[in-house]
PDB file of C-alpha atoms in Angstrom:
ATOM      1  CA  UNK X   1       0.000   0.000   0.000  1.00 34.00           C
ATOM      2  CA  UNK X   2       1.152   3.475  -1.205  1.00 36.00           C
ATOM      3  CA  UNK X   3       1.695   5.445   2.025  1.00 36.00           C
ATOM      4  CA  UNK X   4      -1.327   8.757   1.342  1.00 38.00           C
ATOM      5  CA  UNK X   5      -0.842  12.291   1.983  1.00 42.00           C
ATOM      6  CA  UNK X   6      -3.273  13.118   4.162  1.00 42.00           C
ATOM      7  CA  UNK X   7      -2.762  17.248   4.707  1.00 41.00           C
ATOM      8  CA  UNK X   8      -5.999  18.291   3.535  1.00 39.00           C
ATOM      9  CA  UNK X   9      -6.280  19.490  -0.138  1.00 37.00           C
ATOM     10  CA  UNK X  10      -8.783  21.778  -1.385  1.00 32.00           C
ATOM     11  CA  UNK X  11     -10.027  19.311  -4.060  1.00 37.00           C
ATOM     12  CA  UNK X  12     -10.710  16.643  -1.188  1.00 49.00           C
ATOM     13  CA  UNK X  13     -12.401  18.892   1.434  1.00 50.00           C
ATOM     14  CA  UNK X  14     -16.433  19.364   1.620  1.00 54.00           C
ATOM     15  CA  UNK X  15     -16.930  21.040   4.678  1.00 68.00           C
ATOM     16  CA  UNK X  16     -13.747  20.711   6.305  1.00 79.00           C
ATOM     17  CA  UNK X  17     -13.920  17.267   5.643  1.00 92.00           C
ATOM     18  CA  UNK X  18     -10.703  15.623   4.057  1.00 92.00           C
ATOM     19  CA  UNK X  19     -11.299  12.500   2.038  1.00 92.00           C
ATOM     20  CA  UNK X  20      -7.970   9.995   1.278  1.00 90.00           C
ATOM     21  CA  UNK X  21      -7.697   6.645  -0.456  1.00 90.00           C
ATOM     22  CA  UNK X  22      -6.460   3.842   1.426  1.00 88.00           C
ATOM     23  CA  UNK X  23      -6.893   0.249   1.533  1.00 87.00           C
ATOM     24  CA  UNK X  24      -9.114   0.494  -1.844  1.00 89.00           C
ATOM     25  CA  UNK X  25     -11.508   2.812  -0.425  1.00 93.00           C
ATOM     26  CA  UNK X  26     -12.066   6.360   0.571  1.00 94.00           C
ATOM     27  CA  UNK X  27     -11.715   7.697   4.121  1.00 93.00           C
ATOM     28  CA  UNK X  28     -13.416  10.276   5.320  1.00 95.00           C
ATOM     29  CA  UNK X  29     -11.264  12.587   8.296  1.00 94.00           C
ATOM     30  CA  UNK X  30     -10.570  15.683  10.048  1.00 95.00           C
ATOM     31  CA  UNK X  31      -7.085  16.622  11.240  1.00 92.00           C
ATOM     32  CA  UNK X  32      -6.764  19.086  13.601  1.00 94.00           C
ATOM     33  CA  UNK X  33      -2.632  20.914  14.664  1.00 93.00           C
ATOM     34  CA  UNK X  34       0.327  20.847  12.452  1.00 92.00           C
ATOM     35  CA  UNK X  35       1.161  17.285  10.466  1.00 89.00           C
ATOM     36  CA  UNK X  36       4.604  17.984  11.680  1.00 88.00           C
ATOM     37  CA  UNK X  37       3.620  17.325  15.584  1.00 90.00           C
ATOM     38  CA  UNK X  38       3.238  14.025  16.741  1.00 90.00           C
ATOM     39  CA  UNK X  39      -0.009  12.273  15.139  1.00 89.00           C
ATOM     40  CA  UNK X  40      -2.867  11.206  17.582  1.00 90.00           C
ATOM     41  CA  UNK X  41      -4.748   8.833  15.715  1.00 89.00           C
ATOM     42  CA  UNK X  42      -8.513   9.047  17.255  1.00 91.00           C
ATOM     43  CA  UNK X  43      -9.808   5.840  16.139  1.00 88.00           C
ATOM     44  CA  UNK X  44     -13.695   5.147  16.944  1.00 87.00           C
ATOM     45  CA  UNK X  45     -16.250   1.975  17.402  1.00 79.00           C
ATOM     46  CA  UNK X  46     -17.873   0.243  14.601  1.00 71.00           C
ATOM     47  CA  UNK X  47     -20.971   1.966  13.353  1.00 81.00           C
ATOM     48  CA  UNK X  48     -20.000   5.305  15.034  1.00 89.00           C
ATOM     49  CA  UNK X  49     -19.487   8.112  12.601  1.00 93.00           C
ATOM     50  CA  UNK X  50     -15.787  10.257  13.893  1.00 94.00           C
ATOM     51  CA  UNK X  51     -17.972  13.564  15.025  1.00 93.00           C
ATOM     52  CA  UNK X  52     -18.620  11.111  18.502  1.00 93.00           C
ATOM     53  CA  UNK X  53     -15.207  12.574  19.039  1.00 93.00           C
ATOM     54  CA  UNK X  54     -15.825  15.858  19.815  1.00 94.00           C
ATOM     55  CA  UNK X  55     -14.277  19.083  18.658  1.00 95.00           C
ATOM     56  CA  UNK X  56     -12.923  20.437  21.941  1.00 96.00           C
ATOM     57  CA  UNK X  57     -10.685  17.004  22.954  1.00 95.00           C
ATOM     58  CA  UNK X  58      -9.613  17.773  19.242  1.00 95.00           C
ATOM     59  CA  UNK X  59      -8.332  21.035  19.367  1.00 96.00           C
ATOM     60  CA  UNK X  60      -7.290  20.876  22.840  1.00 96.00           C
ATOM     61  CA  UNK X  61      -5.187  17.344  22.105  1.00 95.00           C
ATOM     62  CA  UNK X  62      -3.691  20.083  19.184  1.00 96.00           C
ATOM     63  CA  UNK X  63      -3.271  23.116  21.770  1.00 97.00           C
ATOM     64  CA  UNK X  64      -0.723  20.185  23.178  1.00 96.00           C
ATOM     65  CA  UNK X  65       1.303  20.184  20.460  1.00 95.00           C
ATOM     66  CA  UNK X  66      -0.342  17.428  18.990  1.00 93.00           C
ATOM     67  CA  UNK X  67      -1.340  16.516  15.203  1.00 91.00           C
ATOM     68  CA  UNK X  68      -4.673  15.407  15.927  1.00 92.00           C
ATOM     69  CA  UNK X  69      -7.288  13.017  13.060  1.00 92.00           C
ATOM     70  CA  UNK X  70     -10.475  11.878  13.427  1.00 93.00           C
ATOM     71  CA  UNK X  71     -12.065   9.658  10.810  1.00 93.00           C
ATOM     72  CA  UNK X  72     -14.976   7.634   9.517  1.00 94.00           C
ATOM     73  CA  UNK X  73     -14.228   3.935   9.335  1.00 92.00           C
ATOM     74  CA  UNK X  74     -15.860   1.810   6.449  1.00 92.00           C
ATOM     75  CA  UNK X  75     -19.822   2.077   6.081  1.00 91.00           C
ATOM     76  CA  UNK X  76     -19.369   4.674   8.033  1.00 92.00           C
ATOM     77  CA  UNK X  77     -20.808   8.495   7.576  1.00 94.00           C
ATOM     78  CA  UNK X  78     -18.961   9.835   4.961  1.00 95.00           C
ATOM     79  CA  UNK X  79     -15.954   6.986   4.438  1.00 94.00           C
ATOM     80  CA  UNK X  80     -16.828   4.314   1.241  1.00 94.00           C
ATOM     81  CA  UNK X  81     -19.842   2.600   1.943  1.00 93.00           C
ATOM     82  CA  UNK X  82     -19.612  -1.587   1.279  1.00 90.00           C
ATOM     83  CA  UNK X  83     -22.328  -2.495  -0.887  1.00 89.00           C
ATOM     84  CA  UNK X  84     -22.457  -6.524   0.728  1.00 86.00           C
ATOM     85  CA  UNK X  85     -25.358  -7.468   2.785  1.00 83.00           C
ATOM     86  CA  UNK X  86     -24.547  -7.554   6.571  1.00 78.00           C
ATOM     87  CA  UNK X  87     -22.565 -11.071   7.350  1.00 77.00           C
ATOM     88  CA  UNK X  88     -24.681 -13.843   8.873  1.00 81.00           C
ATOM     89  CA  UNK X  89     -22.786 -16.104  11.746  1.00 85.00           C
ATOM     90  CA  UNK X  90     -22.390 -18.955   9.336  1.00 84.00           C
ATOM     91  CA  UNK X  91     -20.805 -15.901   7.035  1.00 78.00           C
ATOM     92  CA  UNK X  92     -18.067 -15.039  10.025  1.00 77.00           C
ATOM     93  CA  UNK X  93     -17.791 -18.689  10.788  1.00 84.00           C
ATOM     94  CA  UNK X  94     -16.175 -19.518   7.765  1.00 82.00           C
ATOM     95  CA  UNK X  95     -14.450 -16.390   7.459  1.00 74.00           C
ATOM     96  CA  UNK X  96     -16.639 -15.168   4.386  1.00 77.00           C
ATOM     97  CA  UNK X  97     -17.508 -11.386   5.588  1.00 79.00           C
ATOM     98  CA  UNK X  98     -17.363  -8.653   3.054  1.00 85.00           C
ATOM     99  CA  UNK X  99     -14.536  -6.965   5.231  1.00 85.00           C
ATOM    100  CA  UNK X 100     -12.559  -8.116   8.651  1.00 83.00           C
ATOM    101  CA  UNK X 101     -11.383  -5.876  11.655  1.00 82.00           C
ATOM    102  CA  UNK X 102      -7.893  -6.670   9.634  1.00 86.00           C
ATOM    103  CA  UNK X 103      -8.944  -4.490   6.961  1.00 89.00           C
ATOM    104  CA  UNK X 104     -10.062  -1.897   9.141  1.00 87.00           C
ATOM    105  CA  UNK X 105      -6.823  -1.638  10.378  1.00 86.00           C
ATOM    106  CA  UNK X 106      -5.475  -1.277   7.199  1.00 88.00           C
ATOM    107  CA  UNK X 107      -7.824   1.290   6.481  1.00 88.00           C
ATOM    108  CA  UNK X 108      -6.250   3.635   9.022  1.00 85.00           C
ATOM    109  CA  UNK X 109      -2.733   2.789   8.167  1.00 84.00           C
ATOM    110  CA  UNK X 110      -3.534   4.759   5.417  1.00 82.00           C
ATOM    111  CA  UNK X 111      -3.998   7.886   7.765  1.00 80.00           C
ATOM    112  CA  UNK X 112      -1.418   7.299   9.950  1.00 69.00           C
ATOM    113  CA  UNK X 113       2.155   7.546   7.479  1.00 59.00           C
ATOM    114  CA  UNK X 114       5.312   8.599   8.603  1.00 49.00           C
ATOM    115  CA  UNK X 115       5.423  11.740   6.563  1.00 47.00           C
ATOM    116  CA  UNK X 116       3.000  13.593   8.536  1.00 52.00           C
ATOM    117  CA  UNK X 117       4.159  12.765  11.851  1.00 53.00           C
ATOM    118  CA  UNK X 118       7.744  13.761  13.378  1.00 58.00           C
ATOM    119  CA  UNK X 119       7.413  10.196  15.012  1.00 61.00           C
ATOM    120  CA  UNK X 120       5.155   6.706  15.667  1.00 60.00           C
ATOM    121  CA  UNK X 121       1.227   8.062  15.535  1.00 72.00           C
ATOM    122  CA  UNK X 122      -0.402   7.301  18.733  1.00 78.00           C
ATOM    123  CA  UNK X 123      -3.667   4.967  18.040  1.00 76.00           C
ATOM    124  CA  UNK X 124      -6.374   5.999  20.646  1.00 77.00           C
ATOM    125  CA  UNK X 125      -9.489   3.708  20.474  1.00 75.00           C
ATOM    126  CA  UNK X 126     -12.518   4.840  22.689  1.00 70.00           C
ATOM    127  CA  UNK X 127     -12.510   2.929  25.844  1.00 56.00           C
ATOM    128  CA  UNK X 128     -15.767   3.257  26.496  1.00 45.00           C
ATOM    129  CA  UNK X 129     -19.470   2.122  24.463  1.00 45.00           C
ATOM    130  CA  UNK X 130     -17.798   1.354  21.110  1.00 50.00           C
ATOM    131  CA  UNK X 131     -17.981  -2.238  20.089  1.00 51.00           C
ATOM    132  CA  UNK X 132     -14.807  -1.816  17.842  1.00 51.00           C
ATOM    133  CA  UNK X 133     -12.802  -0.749  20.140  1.00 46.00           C
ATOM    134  CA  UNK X 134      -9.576  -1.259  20.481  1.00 48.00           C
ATOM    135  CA  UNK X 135      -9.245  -4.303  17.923  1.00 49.00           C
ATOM    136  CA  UNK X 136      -8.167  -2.287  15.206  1.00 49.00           C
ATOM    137  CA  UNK X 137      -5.562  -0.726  16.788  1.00 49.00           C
ATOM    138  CA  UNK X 138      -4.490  -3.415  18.085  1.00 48.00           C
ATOM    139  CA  UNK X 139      -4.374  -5.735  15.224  1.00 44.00           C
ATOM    140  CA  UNK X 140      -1.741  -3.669  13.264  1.00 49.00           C
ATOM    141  CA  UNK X 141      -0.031  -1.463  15.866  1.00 47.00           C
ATOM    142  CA  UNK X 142       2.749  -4.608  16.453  1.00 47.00           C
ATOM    143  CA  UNK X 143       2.705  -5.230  12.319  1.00 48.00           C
ATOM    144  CA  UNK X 144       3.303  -1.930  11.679  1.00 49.00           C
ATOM    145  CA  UNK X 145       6.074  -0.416  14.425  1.00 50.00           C
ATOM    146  CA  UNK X 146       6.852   2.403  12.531  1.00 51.00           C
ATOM    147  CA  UNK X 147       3.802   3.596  12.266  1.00 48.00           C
TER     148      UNK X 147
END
């Protein structure tokens, strides 16, 4: 995968929303401080659109001296929407779902590249009422050290 510039671009913002390819799809995010700080990477549950994180932990996580990005995940508000019918459990039994959390993760990689960070981006999952939580982070944070 071809590491994404994800500054915003006038031709990719629609109300201060940045789009970026990755993983085969579009992303939908915010970023908040200078790309040059350190990159939080706000990371939310499945099913929960990236506005749940709200604008004040944002800027105030970028006061810090923090480059701060929120985002949609897949079938998500404004991110690529998967036209596949939801899995059924014989679907995720045998490993046949449209997507898996793996490609999730992927899908963030995408926003978290070593050219807009002055180090490793910080993955922050929601700790609390987000059934994603943490798994994507988790499930390329030690395949991707770098990052």
């Amino acid at each position: 995968m071809t590491a994404p510039d994800v500054s915003p671009r006038a031709a990719d913002t629609h109300d201060g929303v940045a789009r970026v390819a990755s993983n085969g799809i579009e992303i939908a995010y915010e970023s908040f401080g200078d790309p040059a700080d350190p990159t939080i990477l706000l990371v939310m549950g499945l099913g929960t659109q990236m506005l749940a994180w709200p604008d004040e932990l944002c800027e105030a996580l970028a006061d810090a001296g923090h480059h701060v990005v929120r985002f949609d995940n897949r079938d998500v508000g404004l991110s690529t929407h998967i036209d596949a019918p939801a899995p059924g459990l014989l679907d995720i039994l045998r490993r046949r779902p449209a997507y898996t959390i793996g490609d999730m993760a992927d899908d963030a990689v995408g926003l978290s590249t070593p050219s807009t960070s002055s180090g490793p981006t910080w993955w922050v999952p929601p700790w609390a009422g987000s059934s994603a939580r943490p798994w994507p982070s988790t499930t390329r944070s030690g395949s991707r050290p770098s990052r």
